[in-house]
Amino acid sequence: MNRERIEELWARILAGQSLTREEELEWVRALEADPELRAELLGDYQLDGMLGVLRPAPGEEEAALRE
């Protein structure tokens, strides 16, 4: 497993990009093989979700400025 490669795939997943079937398999195998990596990325995912709640929805910033 190449840690940089898995982090690249993870960044693409968080950005909402699609992975190929081969990339998905690579991703799953890496998570199955490394419990510490799995826990770390789960923490990243939870943090990303919390930050997503704080982000304004598209158009909300402009609407707030007009009010």
PDB file of C-alpha atoms in Angstrom:
ATOM      1  CA  MET A   1       0.000   0.000   0.000  1.00  0.00           C
ATOM      2  CA  ASN A   2       1.286   3.409  -0.961  1.00  0.00           C
ATOM      3  CA  ARG A   3       0.165   5.902   1.676  1.00  0.00           C
ATOM      4  CA  GLU A   4       0.367   8.858  -0.732  1.00  0.00           C
ATOM      5  CA  ARG A   5      -1.830   7.032  -3.222  1.00  0.00           C
ATOM      6  CA  ILE A   6      -4.471   6.273  -0.591  1.00  0.00           C
ATOM      7  CA  GLU A   7      -4.434   9.898   0.574  1.00  0.00           C
ATOM      8  CA  GLU A   8      -4.880  11.007  -3.048  1.00  0.00           C
ATOM      9  CA  LEU A   9      -7.903   8.730  -3.422  1.00  0.00           C
ATOM     10  CA  TRP A  10      -9.268   9.973  -0.104  1.00  0.00           C
ATOM     11  CA  ALA A  11      -8.968  13.599  -1.193  1.00  0.00           C
ATOM     12  CA  ARG A  12     -10.869  12.777  -4.360  1.00  0.00           C
ATOM     13  CA  ILE A  13     -13.601  11.025  -2.378  1.00  0.00           C
ATOM     14  CA  LEU A  14     -13.997  13.997  -0.037  1.00  0.00           C
ATOM     15  CA  ALA A  15     -14.135  16.326  -3.048  1.00  0.00           C
ATOM     16  CA  GLY A  16     -17.048  14.314  -4.420  1.00  0.00           C
ATOM     17  CA  GLN A  17     -15.111  12.876  -7.338  1.00  0.00           C
ATOM     18  CA  SER A  18     -15.763   9.380  -8.652  1.00  0.00           C
ATOM     19  CA  LEU A  19     -13.239   6.580  -8.448  1.00  0.00           C
ATOM     20  CA  THR A  20     -12.818   3.856 -11.017  1.00  0.00           C
ATOM     21  CA  ARG A  21     -13.727   0.305 -10.010  1.00  0.00           C
ATOM     22  CA  GLU A  22     -10.013  -0.499  -9.660  1.00  0.00           C
ATOM     23  CA  GLU A  23      -9.449   2.568  -7.469  1.00  0.00           C
ATOM     24  CA  GLU A  24     -12.407   1.597  -5.285  1.00  0.00           C
ATOM     25  CA  LEU A  25     -10.945  -1.876  -4.806  1.00  0.00           C
ATOM     26  CA  GLU A  26      -7.543  -0.381  -4.007  1.00  0.00           C
ATOM     27  CA  TRP A  27      -9.189   1.923  -1.479  1.00  0.00           C
ATOM     28  CA  VAL A  28     -11.159  -0.848   0.230  1.00  0.00           C
ATOM     29  CA  ARG A  29      -8.172  -3.178   0.398  1.00  0.00           C
ATOM     30  CA  ALA A  30      -6.057  -0.465   1.986  1.00  0.00           C
ATOM     31  CA  LEU A  31      -8.696   0.194   4.649  1.00  0.00           C
ATOM     32  CA  GLU A  32      -9.096  -3.515   5.364  1.00  0.00           C
ATOM     33  CA  ALA A  33      -5.345  -3.972   5.678  1.00  0.00           C
ATOM     34  CA  ASP A  34      -4.634  -1.060   7.995  1.00  0.00           C
ATOM     35  CA  PRO A  35      -6.947  -0.458  10.990  1.00  0.00           C
ATOM     36  CA  GLU A  36      -4.973   2.628  12.037  1.00  0.00           C
ATOM     37  CA  LEU A  37      -5.388   4.206   8.610  1.00  0.00           C
ATOM     38  CA  ARG A  38      -9.081   3.345   8.675  1.00  0.00           C
ATOM     39  CA  ALA A  39      -9.506   5.046  12.061  1.00  0.00           C
ATOM     40  CA  GLU A  40      -7.540   8.107  10.935  1.00  0.00           C
ATOM     41  CA  LEU A  41      -9.593   8.548   7.773  1.00  0.00           C
ATOM     42  CA  LEU A  42     -12.831   8.030   9.670  1.00  0.00           C
ATOM     43  CA  GLY A  43     -11.779  10.897  11.927  1.00  0.00           C
ATOM     44  CA  ASP A  44     -11.040  13.007   8.858  1.00  0.00           C
ATOM     45  CA  TYR A  45     -14.464  12.171   7.465  1.00  0.00           C
ATOM     46  CA  GLN A  46     -16.188  13.169  10.690  1.00  0.00           C
ATOM     47  CA  LEU A  47     -14.272  16.451  10.787  1.00  0.00           C
ATOM     48  CA  ASP A  48     -15.112  17.151   7.149  1.00  0.00           C
ATOM     49  CA  GLY A  49     -18.782  16.559   7.950  1.00  0.00           C
ATOM     50  CA  MET A  50     -18.680  18.958  10.871  1.00  0.00           C
ATOM     51  CA  LEU A  51     -16.981  21.607   8.756  1.00  0.00           C
ATOM     52  CA  GLY A  52     -19.583  21.059   6.043  1.00  0.00           C
ATOM     53  CA  VAL A  53     -22.287  22.096   8.473  1.00  0.00           C
ATOM     54  CA  LEU A  54     -20.470  25.388   9.015  1.00  0.00           C
ATOM     55  CA  ARG A  55     -20.131  26.145   5.290  1.00  0.00           C
ATOM     56  CA  PRO A  56     -22.871  28.318   3.843  1.00  0.00           C
ATOM     57  CA  ALA A  57     -24.985  26.743   1.128  1.00  0.00           C
ATOM     58  CA  PRO A  58     -24.352  28.027  -2.402  1.00  0.00           C
ATOM     59  CA  GLY A  59     -25.914  31.453  -2.755  1.00  0.00           C
ATOM     60  CA  GLU A  60     -26.371  32.064   0.983  1.00  0.00           C
ATOM     61  CA  GLU A  61     -23.393  34.419   1.168  1.00  0.00           C
ATOM     62  CA  GLU A  62     -24.753  36.629  -1.600  1.00  0.00           C
ATOM     63  CA  ALA A  63     -28.247  36.588  -0.076  1.00  0.00           C
ATOM     64  CA  ALA A  64     -26.865  37.618   3.320  1.00  0.00           C
ATOM     65  CA  LEU A  65     -25.035  40.557   1.753  1.00  0.00           C
ATOM     66  CA  ARG A  66     -28.233  41.789   0.091  1.00  0.00           C
ATOM     67  CA  GLU A  67     -30.199  41.759   3.344  1.00  0.00           C
TER      68      GLU A  67
END
